[in-house]
Short mmCIF file of C-alpha atoms in Angstrom, two decimals:
data_model
loop_
_atom_site.label_atom_id
_atom_site.label_comp_id
_atom_site.label_asym_id
_atom_site.label_seq_id
_atom_site.Cartn_x
_atom_site.Cartn_y
_atom_site.Cartn_z
CA UNK A 1 5.74 -18.57 -35.63
CA UNK A 2 8.13 -18.20 -32.70
CA UNK A 3 11.76 -17.66 -33.69
CA UNK A 4 14.68 -19.05 -31.72
CA UNK A 5 17.93 -17.06 -31.52
CA UNK A 6 21.08 -18.94 -30.58
CA UNK A 7 23.56 -16.10 -30.17
CA UNK A 8 23.58 -13.78 -27.15
CA UNK A 9 25.52 -10.60 -27.92
CA UNK A 10 26.33 -9.55 -24.34
CA UNK A 11 25.60 -10.33 -20.70
CA UNK A 12 25.69 -7.41 -18.23
CA UNK A 13 24.42 -8.12 -14.73
CA UNK A 14 21.02 -9.78 -15.21
CA UNK A 15 20.50 -8.20 -18.64
CA UNK A 16 21.25 -10.07 -21.86
CA UNK A 17 21.12 -8.66 -25.41
CA UNK A 18 20.33 -10.45 -28.66
CA UNK A 19 19.75 -9.34 -32.24
CA UNK A 20 16.13 -10.03 -33.17
CA UNK A 21 13.29 -8.63 -35.29
CA UNK A 22 9.52 -8.42 -34.78
CA UNK A 23 9.86 -8.08 -31.01
CA UNK A 24 7.80 -5.66 -28.85
CA UNK A 25 8.70 -3.99 -25.58
CA UNK A 26 7.71 -6.06 -22.48
CA UNK A 27 7.41 -9.26 -24.55
CA UNK A 28 8.18 -12.47 -22.70
CA UNK A 29 11.01 -14.80 -23.74
CA UNK A 30 12.43 -18.18 -22.72
CA UNK A 31 16.17 -18.50 -22.23
CA UNK A 32 17.28 -22.16 -22.46
CA UNK A 33 20.52 -23.05 -20.66
CA UNK A 34 22.16 -26.27 -19.55
CA UNK A 35 20.49 -25.92 -16.15
CA UNK A 36 16.98 -25.40 -17.55
CA UNK A 37 14.65 -22.67 -18.81
CA UNK A 38 14.55 -19.12 -17.43
CA UNK A 39 12.00 -16.48 -18.32
CA UNK A 40 12.99 -12.97 -19.35
CA UNK A 41 11.15 -9.89 -20.55
CA UNK A 42 12.12 -7.24 -23.08
CA UNK A 43 13.11 -3.98 -21.39
CA UNK A 44 14.85 -2.08 -24.20
CA UNK A 45 14.76 -1.96 -28.02
CA UNK A 46 17.51 -0.36 -30.10
CA UNK A 47 16.74 -1.18 -33.74
CA UNK A 48 17.38 -4.95 -33.88
CA UNK A 49 19.34 -5.05 -30.60
CA UNK A 50 16.98 -6.35 -27.89
CA UNK A 51 17.78 -6.15 -24.16
CA UNK A 52 16.10 -8.66 -21.84
CA UNK A 53 15.98 -8.81 -18.06
CA UNK A 54 16.33 -12.44 -16.92
CA UNK A 55 13.98 -13.20 -14.01
CA UNK A 56 16.23 -15.73 -12.29
CA UNK A 57 19.44 -13.80 -12.96
CA UNK A 58 22.05 -14.28 -15.69
CA UNK A 59 24.25 -16.61 -13.67
CA UNK A 60 24.89 -19.77 -15.68
CA UNK A 61 23.90 -18.21 -19.03
CA UNK A 62 26.47 -18.35 -21.84
CA UNK A 63 26.56 -16.53 -25.19
CA UNK A 64 25.70 -19.76 -27.00
CA UNK A 65 22.39 -20.34 -25.19
CA UNK A 66 19.11 -19.97 -27.06
CA UNK A 67 16.42 -17.30 -26.66
CA UNK A 68 12.85 -17.86 -27.81
CA UNK A 69 10.41 -14.94 -27.89
CA UNK A 70 6.85 -15.92 -26.93
CA UNK A 71 5.17 -12.92 -28.58
CA UNK A 72 3.11 -12.05 -25.49
CA UNK A 73 3.78 -9.81 -22.47
CA UNK A 74 3.99 -11.12 -18.90
CA UNK A 75 0.70 -12.70 -17.83
CA UNK A 76 -0.86 -14.15 -14.69
CA UNK A 77 -3.67 -16.63 -14.15
CA UNK A 78 -7.03 -15.34 -12.97
CA UNK A 79 -9.72 -17.45 -11.31
CA UNK A 80 -11.29 -18.10 -7.91
CA UNK A 81 -8.59 -20.75 -7.43
CA UNK A 82 -6.16 -17.91 -6.61
CA UNK A 83 -7.83 -17.31 -3.24
CA UNK A 84 -5.75 -18.55 -0.33
CA UNK A 85 -2.68 -19.01 -2.55
CA UNK A 86 0.83 -17.50 -2.37
CA UNK A 87 2.89 -16.77 -5.50
CA UNK A 88 6.29 -15.26 -6.23
CA UNK A 89 7.03 -12.26 -8.45
CA UNK A 90 6.86 -14.41 -11.59
CA UNK A 91 3.42 -15.76 -10.73
CA UNK A 92 4.79 -19.19 -9.80
CA UNK A 93 3.51 -20.92 -6.62
CA UNK A 94 5.48 -20.22 -3.45
CA UNK A 95 3.15 -22.33 -1.28
CA UNK A 96 4.02 -25.67 -2.98
CA UNK A 97 0.52 -25.79 -4.45
CA UNK A 98 -0.26 -26.57 -8.11
CA UNK A 99 0.68 -24.07 -10.81
CA UNK A 100 -2.28 -22.19 -12.30
CA UNK A 101 -2.26 -21.67 -16.08
CA UNK A 102 -5.93 -21.18 -16.99
CA UNK A 103 -7.48 -17.86 -18.02
CA UNK A 104 -4.18 -15.94 -18.36
CA UNK A 105 -4.49 -12.13 -18.23
CA UNK A 106 -1.91 -9.50 -19.15
CA UNK A 107 -0.36 -7.42 -16.38
CA UNK A 108 0.59 -3.75 -16.46
CA UNK A 109 -2.31 -2.61 -18.65
CA UNK A 110 -3.64 0.97 -18.77
CA UNK A 111 -5.61 2.48 -15.90
CA UNK A 112 -9.41 2.56 -16.09
CA UNK A 113 -11.23 5.02 -18.34
CA UNK A 114 -12.39 7.93 -16.12
CA UNK A 115 -15.86 7.67 -17.69
CA UNK A 116 -16.21 4.23 -16.09
CA UNK A 117 -15.35 5.52 -12.62
CA UNK A 118 -17.80 6.81 -10.02
CA UNK A 119 -17.21 9.28 -7.18
CA UNK A 120 -15.99 7.42 -4.05
CA UNK A 121 -18.76 7.31 -1.44
CA UNK A 122 -18.32 4.19 0.72
CA UNK A 123 -16.26 3.83 3.89
CA UNK A 124 -13.97 0.86 4.48
CA UNK A 125 -14.10 0.02 8.18
CA UNK A 126 -10.84 -1.26 9.68
CA UNK A 127 -11.50 -1.32 13.44
CA UNK A 128 -8.53 1.04 13.94
CA UNK A 129 -9.77 4.32 15.56
CA UNK A 130 -6.98 6.49 14.12
CA UNK A 131 -8.18 5.47 10.64
CA UNK A 132 -11.94 5.04 11.07
CA UNK A 133 -12.51 8.16 13.21
CA UNK A 134 -9.82 10.64 12.20
CA UNK A 135 -8.73 9.73 8.65
CA UNK A 136 -11.34 7.45 7.19
CA UNK A 137 -10.31 5.04 4.46
CA UNK A 138 -12.65 5.38 1.48
CA UNK A 139 -13.42 2.73 -1.11
CA UNK A 140 -11.31 3.19 -4.29
CA UNK A 141 -8.87 5.49 -2.50
CA UNK A 142 -5.10 5.30 -3.01
CA UNK A 143 -3.17 6.06 0.18
CA UNK A 144 0.48 5.56 1.16
CA UNK A 145 1.67 4.78 4.68
CA UNK A 146 4.82 6.88 5.15
CA UNK A 147 7.13 5.25 7.67
CA UNK A 148 10.75 4.58 8.54
CA UNK A 149 12.49 1.24 8.96
CA UNK A 150 11.74 -0.31 12.32
CA UNK A 151 8.16 0.93 12.56
CA UNK A 152 5.43 -1.78 12.70
CA UNK A 153 4.04 -1.07 9.23
CA UNK A 154 3.79 -4.73 8.26
CA UNK A 155 1.95 -5.45 11.51
CA UNK A 156 -0.43 -2.59 10.67
CA UNK A 157 -1.05 -4.00 7.18
CA UNK A 158 -1.72 -7.44 8.67
CA UNK A 159 -4.25 -5.90 11.07
CA UNK A 160 -5.98 -4.15 8.19
CA UNK A 161 -5.96 -7.37 6.12
CA UNK A 162 -7.66 -9.24 8.97
CA UNK A 163 -10.21 -6.60 9.89
CA UNK A 164 -11.03 -4.49 6.82
CA UNK A 165 -14.65 -4.88 5.72
CA UNK A 166 -13.91 -5.84 2.10
CA UNK A 167 -14.60 -8.92 0.00
CA UNK A 168 -10.97 -9.84 -0.58
CA UNK A 169 -7.36 -8.81 0.02
CA UNK A 170 -4.50 -8.85 -2.50
CA UNK A 171 -1.13 -8.52 -0.74
CA UNK A 172 1.94 -7.56 -2.74
CA UNK A 173 5.24 -7.88 -0.86
CA UNK A 174 8.44 -6.43 -2.36
CA UNK A 175 11.90 -7.02 -0.92
CA UNK A 176 10.44 -8.61 2.21
CA UNK A 177 12.63 -10.24 4.82
CA UNK A 178 11.77 -13.92 5.02
CA UNK A 179 10.58 -13.35 8.62
CA UNK A 180 8.12 -10.72 7.40
CA UNK A 181 6.79 -13.10 4.75
CA UNK A 182 6.26 -15.81 7.37
CA UNK A 183 4.62 -13.26 9.68
CA UNK A 184 2.02 -12.34 7.04
CA UNK A 185 1.43 -15.99 6.16
CA UNK A 186 1.02 -17.21 9.75
CA UNK A 187 -1.01 -14.20 10.93
CA UNK A 188 -3.53 -14.43 8.10
CA UNK A 189 -3.80 -18.21 8.41
CA UNK A 190 -4.43 -18.07 12.18
CA UNK A 191 -7.05 -15.33 11.82
CA UNK A 192 -8.90 -17.15 9.04
CA UNK A 193 -8.36 -14.23 6.64
CA UNK A 194 -6.18 -16.30 4.30
CA UNK A 195 -9.26 -17.76 2.61
CA UNK A 196 -10.06 -14.35 1.12
CA UNK A 197 -6.44 -13.35 0.47
CA UNK A 198 -4.08 -13.69 -2.52
CA UNK A 199 -0.39 -13.05 -1.90
CA UNK A 200 2.33 -12.13 -4.40
CA UNK A 201 5.59 -12.18 -2.45
CA UNK A 202 9.08 -11.10 -3.52
CA UNK A 203 11.70 -11.62 -0.83
CA UNK A 204 15.02 -9.80 -0.58
CA UNK A 205 16.86 -12.87 -1.93
CA UNK A 206 14.70 -13.16 -5.07
CA UNK A 207 15.69 -11.71 -8.48
CA UNK A 208 15.37 -7.93 -8.78
CA UNK A 209 13.13 -8.01 -11.84
CA UNK A 210 10.47 -9.99 -9.95
CA UNK A 211 10.19 -7.10 -7.48
CA UNK A 212 9.08 -4.80 -10.30
CA UNK A 213 6.39 -7.27 -11.42
CA UNK A 214 4.67 -7.72 -8.05
CA UNK A 215 2.51 -4.52 -8.09
CA UNK A 216 1.40 -5.18 -11.69
CA UNK A 217 0.42 -8.78 -10.88
CA UNK A 218 -1.44 -7.82 -7.72
CA UNK A 219 -3.31 -4.97 -9.42
CA UNK A 220 -4.16 -6.95 -12.57
CA UNK A 221 -5.78 -9.69 -10.47
CA UNK A 222 -7.52 -7.12 -8.24
CA UNK A 223 -8.96 -5.30 -11.24
CA UNK A 224 -10.45 -8.50 -12.67
CA UNK A 225 -12.08 -9.40 -9.36
CA UNK A 226 -13.43 -5.83 -9.09
CA UNK A 227 -15.01 -6.17 -12.54
CA UNK A 228 -16.79 -9.23 -11.14
CA UNK A 229 -18.33 -7.05 -8.41
CA UNK A 230 -15.83 -7.65 -5.60
CA UNK A 231 -14.67 -4.97 -3.18
CA UNK A 232 -10.87 -5.49 -3.28
CA UNK A 233 -8.22 -3.99 -0.99
CA UNK A 234 -4.65 -4.11 -2.36
CA UNK A 235 -1.88 -3.86 0.25
CA UNK A 236 1.62 -3.13 -1.11
CA UNK A 237 4.81 -3.20 0.97
CA UNK A 238 7.31 -1.71 0.40
CA UNK A 239 7.03 0.68 -2.57
CA UNK A 240 10.49 2.08 -1.82
CA UNK A 241 11.95 -1.38 -2.52
CA UNK A 242 10.00 -1.38 -5.79
CA UNK A 243 11.52 1.98 -6.75
CA UNK A 244 15.01 0.83 -5.74
CA UNK A 245 14.59 -2.15 -8.09
CA UNK A 246 13.60 0.24 -10.89
CA UNK A 247 16.76 2.23 -10.14
CA UNK A 248 18.92 -0.88 -10.25
CA UNK A 249 17.47 -1.91 -13.60
CA UNK A 250 17.84 1.63 -15.01
CA UNK A 251 21.52 1.69 -14.06
CA UNK A 252 22.04 -1.68 -15.78
CA UNK A 253 20.40 -0.26 -18.93
CA UNK A 254 22.69 2.80 -18.84
CA UNK A 255 19.75 5.21 -18.47
CA UNK A 256 20.61 8.78 -17.52
CA UNK A 257 19.87 8.98 -13.77
CA UNK A 258 17.60 11.65 -12.31
CA UNK A 259 17.20 12.73 -8.67
CA UNK A 260 19.43 10.60 -6.37
CA UNK A 261 20.02 8.07 -9.12
CA UNK A 262 16.38 7.15 -9.68
CA UNK A 263 15.14 6.88 -13.28
CA UNK A 264 13.53 9.94 -14.84
CA UNK A 265 10.21 8.13 -15.27
CA UNK A 266 9.88 7.33 -11.53
CA UNK A 267 6.76 9.50 -11.21
CA UNK A 268 4.97 7.91 -14.17
CA UNK A 269 5.90 4.40 -12.95
CA UNK A 270 4.34 5.11 -9.55
CA UNK A 271 1.32 6.88 -11.03
CA UNK A 272 0.59 3.99 -13.41
CA UNK A 273 0.26 1.68 -10.39
CA UNK A 274 -1.59 3.95 -7.95
CA UNK A 275 -4.07 5.08 -10.61
CA UNK A 276 -5.38 1.50 -10.76
CA UNK A 277 -7.48 2.40 -7.71
CA UNK A 278 -11.04 2.67 -8.99
CA UNK A 279 -14.71 2.36 -8.08
CA UNK A 280 -16.40 0.83 -11.13
CA UNK A 281 -19.84 1.99 -12.19
CA UNK A 282 -22.02 -1.08 -11.77
CA UNK A 283 -19.26 -3.38 -10.45
CA UNK A 284 -16.76 -3.57 -7.58
CA UNK A 285 -13.77 -1.46 -6.57
CA UNK A 286 -10.00 -1.48 -6.06
CA UNK A 287 -8.54 0.35 -3.04
CA UNK A 288 -4.77 0.68 -2.60
CA UNK A 289 -2.77 1.05 0.63
CA UNK A 290 0.98 1.09 -0.03
CA UNK A 291 3.80 1.34 2.50
CA UNK A 292 6.54 3.81 1.53
CA UNK A 293 9.56 3.77 3.82
CA UNK A 294 11.42 7.08 3.98
CA UNK A 295 15.21 6.73 4.24
CA UNK A 296 16.36 8.91 7.13
CA UNK A 297 12.72 9.95 7.77
CA UNK A 298 13.16 12.32 4.80
CA UNK A 299 9.80 13.13 3.22
CA UNK A 300 11.64 14.99 0.40
CA UNK A 301 13.27 11.72 -0.71
CA UNK A 302 12.25 11.09 -4.36
CA UNK A 303 9.96 8.12 -3.56
CA UNK A 304 7.70 9.71 -0.90
CA UNK A 305 7.97 13.08 -2.66
CA UNK A 306 6.63 11.71 -5.96
CA UNK A 307 4.09 9.53 -4.17
CA UNK A 308 2.58 12.54 -2.40
CA UNK A 309 1.67 14.17 -5.73
CA UNK A 310 -0.21 11.05 -6.89
CA UNK A 311 -2.13 9.83 -3.87
CA UNK A 312 -5.12 11.20 -1.96
CA UNK A 313 -3.43 11.91 1.34
CA UNK A 314 -1.13 9.77 3.50
CA UNK A 315 -0.80 8.08 6.88
CA UNK A 316 2.36 8.85 8.87
CA UNK A 317 3.48 5.97 11.10
CA UNK A 318 5.75 7.29 13.84
CA UNK A 319 6.58 5.91 17.27
CA UNK A 320 4.28 2.95 16.70
CA UNK A 321 1.27 5.23 16.16
CA UNK A 322 -0.54 6.74 13.20
CA UNK A 323 0.41 10.38 13.70
CA UNK A 324 -2.67 12.68 13.93
CA UNK A 325 -0.73 15.64 12.51
CA UNK A 326 0.34 15.22 8.90
CA UNK A 327 -1.84 12.17 8.31
CA UNK A 328 -4.65 13.00 5.94
CA UNK A 329 -7.37 11.22 4.04
CA UNK A 330 -8.51 13.76 1.46
CA UNK A 331 -11.69 11.82 0.70
CA UNK A 332 -12.90 11.38 4.30
CA UNK A 333 -15.48 14.17 3.86
CA UNK A 334 -17.14 11.98 1.25
CA UNK A 335 -18.17 9.46 3.91
CA UNK A 336 -17.87 10.81 7.47
CA UNK A 337 -20.90 13.06 6.93
CA UNK A 338 -23.03 9.91 6.68
CA UNK A 339 -21.63 7.81 9.55
CA UNK A 340 -22.99 9.56 12.66
CA UNK A 341 -23.98 13.18 13.19
CA UNK A 342 -21.22 13.75 15.78
CA UNK A 343 -18.37 12.21 13.75
CA UNK A 344 -16.95 15.34 12.12
CA UNK A 345 -17.42 17.64 15.12
CA UNK A 346 -15.91 15.16 17.59
CA UNK A 347 -12.97 14.45 15.25
CA UNK A 348 -12.15 18.17 14.92
CA UNK A 349 -12.56 18.89 18.65
CA UNK A 350 -10.35 16.01 19.77
CA UNK A 351 -7.54 16.90 17.37
CA UNK A 352 -7.62 20.57 18.48
CA UNK A 353 -7.37 19.52 22.12
CA UNK A 354 -4.58 17.06 21.29
CA UNK A 355 -2.64 19.90 19.59
CA UNK A 356 -3.09 21.97 22.77
CA UNK A 357 -1.85 18.98 24.80
CA UNK A 358 1.36 18.91 22.72
CA UNK A 359 1.96 22.58 23.60
CA UNK A 360 1.46 21.81 27.30
CA UNK A 361 4.00 18.97 27.04
CA UNK A 362 6.56 21.44 25.64
CA UNK A 363 5.82 23.95 28.41
CA UNK A 364 6.27 21.26 31.06
CA UNK A 365 9.56 20.12 29.49
CA UNK A 366 10.87 23.69 29.66
CA UNK A 367 9.94 24.03 33.34
CA UNK A 368 7.00 26.42 32.99
CA UNK A 369 4.35 26.54 35.71
CA UNK A 370 1.44 24.26 34.82
CA UNK A 371 -2.04 25.78 35.04
CA UNK A 372 -5.21 23.85 35.85
CA UNK A 373 -6.01 23.85 32.12
CA UNK A 374 -2.57 22.43 31.32
CA UNK A 375 -3.12 19.62 33.82
CA UNK A 376 -6.43 18.77 32.15
CA UNK A 377 -4.73 18.69 28.76
CA UNK A 378 -1.94 16.43 30.03
CA UNK A 379 -4.49 13.98 31.39
CA UNK A 380 -6.46 14.13 28.14
CA UNK A 381 -3.38 13.54 25.96
CA UNK A 382 -2.36 10.49 27.97
CA UNK A 383 -5.85 8.95 27.68
CA UNK A 384 -6.09 9.82 23.98
CA UNK A 385 -2.78 8.10 23.20
CA UNK A 386 -3.49 4.96 25.22
CA UNK A 387 -7.17 4.44 24.32
CA UNK A 388 -7.38 5.69 20.72
CA UNK A 389 -3.90 6.07 19.18
CA UNK A 390 -2.54 2.69 20.30
CA UNK A 391 -2.56 0.38 17.28
CA UNK A 392 -3.60 -2.57 19.45
CA UNK A 393 -7.01 -0.94 19.99
CA UNK A 394 -9.61 -2.80 17.94
CA UNK A 395 -13.14 -1.39 18.18
CA UNK A 396 -15.89 -0.45 15.69
CA UNK A 397 -16.37 3.18 14.64
CA UNK A 398 -19.42 3.76 16.86
CA UNK A 399 -17.63 2.44 19.95
CA UNK A 400 -14.62 4.61 19.13
CA UNK A 401 -16.84 7.70 18.93
CA UNK A 402 -18.47 6.83 22.26
CA UNK A 403 -15.02 6.31 23.77
CA UNK A 404 -14.01 9.75 22.50
CA UNK A 405 -16.94 11.31 24.38
CA UNK A 406 -15.97 9.37 27.53
CA UNK A 407 -12.38 10.66 27.34
CA UNK A 408 -13.62 14.25 26.95
CA UNK A 409 -16.04 13.89 29.88
CA UNK A 410 -13.29 12.47 32.08
CA UNK A 411 -10.96 15.43 31.46
CA UNK A 412 -13.06 18.53 30.71
CA UNK A 413 -16.25 20.37 31.51
CA UNK A 414 -18.88 20.49 28.78
CA UNK A 415 -18.18 24.12 27.92
CA UNK A 416 -14.42 23.49 27.51
CA UNK A 417 -14.68 21.13 24.56
CA UNK A 418 -15.82 23.64 21.91
CA UNK A 419 -18.59 21.26 20.79
CA UNK A 420 -22.14 22.35 19.99
CA UNK A 421 -24.65 22.13 22.84
CA UNK A 422 -27.07 19.93 20.88
CA UNK A 423 -24.35 17.31 20.34
CA UNK A 424 -23.28 17.54 23.99
CA UNK A 425 -26.85 17.02 25.22
CA UNK A 426 -27.20 13.99 22.93
CA UNK A 427 -23.84 12.21 23.43
CA UNK A 428 -22.25 13.50 26.67
CA UNK A 429 -21.95 10.51 29.06
CA UNK A 430 -24.60 10.64 31.78
#
């Protein structure tokens, strides 16, 4: 039996408190006001004093309004009808389509039992050479994209959503500008990728609490589709906004702040979401790519710092490119040994030569005399950046490898590349 409480003890920000019994943490409640019904969830229990975060904000709520606890945590609908739909952070339609209430599943559950996981072994092709060739994305991997504001990280995610060889995409947007939301919507619709995409979007003008629900909703739906045998790619942007929302809620709840005001459980909150990445034994998989913006390009900021301990590498997005130095996919060795026999050797050789090119650029900037070798490196670096690093390049892995050989042949002699003679005889352009 659901009890109704008609006295609200206090209202602080978007948090209300009532005296109630038999309530569990994260339970859902309905707050009935003169303007209608708002949902809230339990965020703190202190004996019989229950604190609730109101999804739509506490504006318009008075101490005499009623609160009814539903006895269940936050849930989201799960079915094939989700495909092509756009929802907000509460799971309500944002695309003016019908509300979905069938087959409700709980969000924010535990991560998958390690005994049910298998070792990642399949590559996810994206058509982006700096990912496919140099830092391959592996099925069931969890990788952040470290960036700063102003970089085209949302454009990169949209490219991946359109081109990634997966069964379906779940996009979770947190604190998005309305323009960014429209960009994702229009880009995916024009490309035809919307039919295999589900979007959970929280914009900057939406209630803070909905921002914290977006990753859980996206991952709960992704996990259910993976159990049905689907290969699911979850794209999250921006995890820093998610963490800032956690900080705002923690301050409202009078929690003791940790590093730079973030809550002390920031690491466990991030880990609980990223650890949802899984390759099921006998079913599908969940792969997570999450954008993490670094305030002031500071990788020691609490959000990227904690993220780096959880994830399996990272992509650095700088100057409109995926930076070859610092970017790392720790699981790429699981798959690039099986793509083509020249993949690993060519990858290593090209990065070594690009590092040498960077040194030649510094020498030239300081006015040193350029040798013939330096001139070759400068030519190579320019071709490498324009033909492989540019994010507009869209070619399959095999074409990217062939293009790498063509760039080497255009700039160097065979014996200057450091590659084995058997590979050179097989792949060097005739």
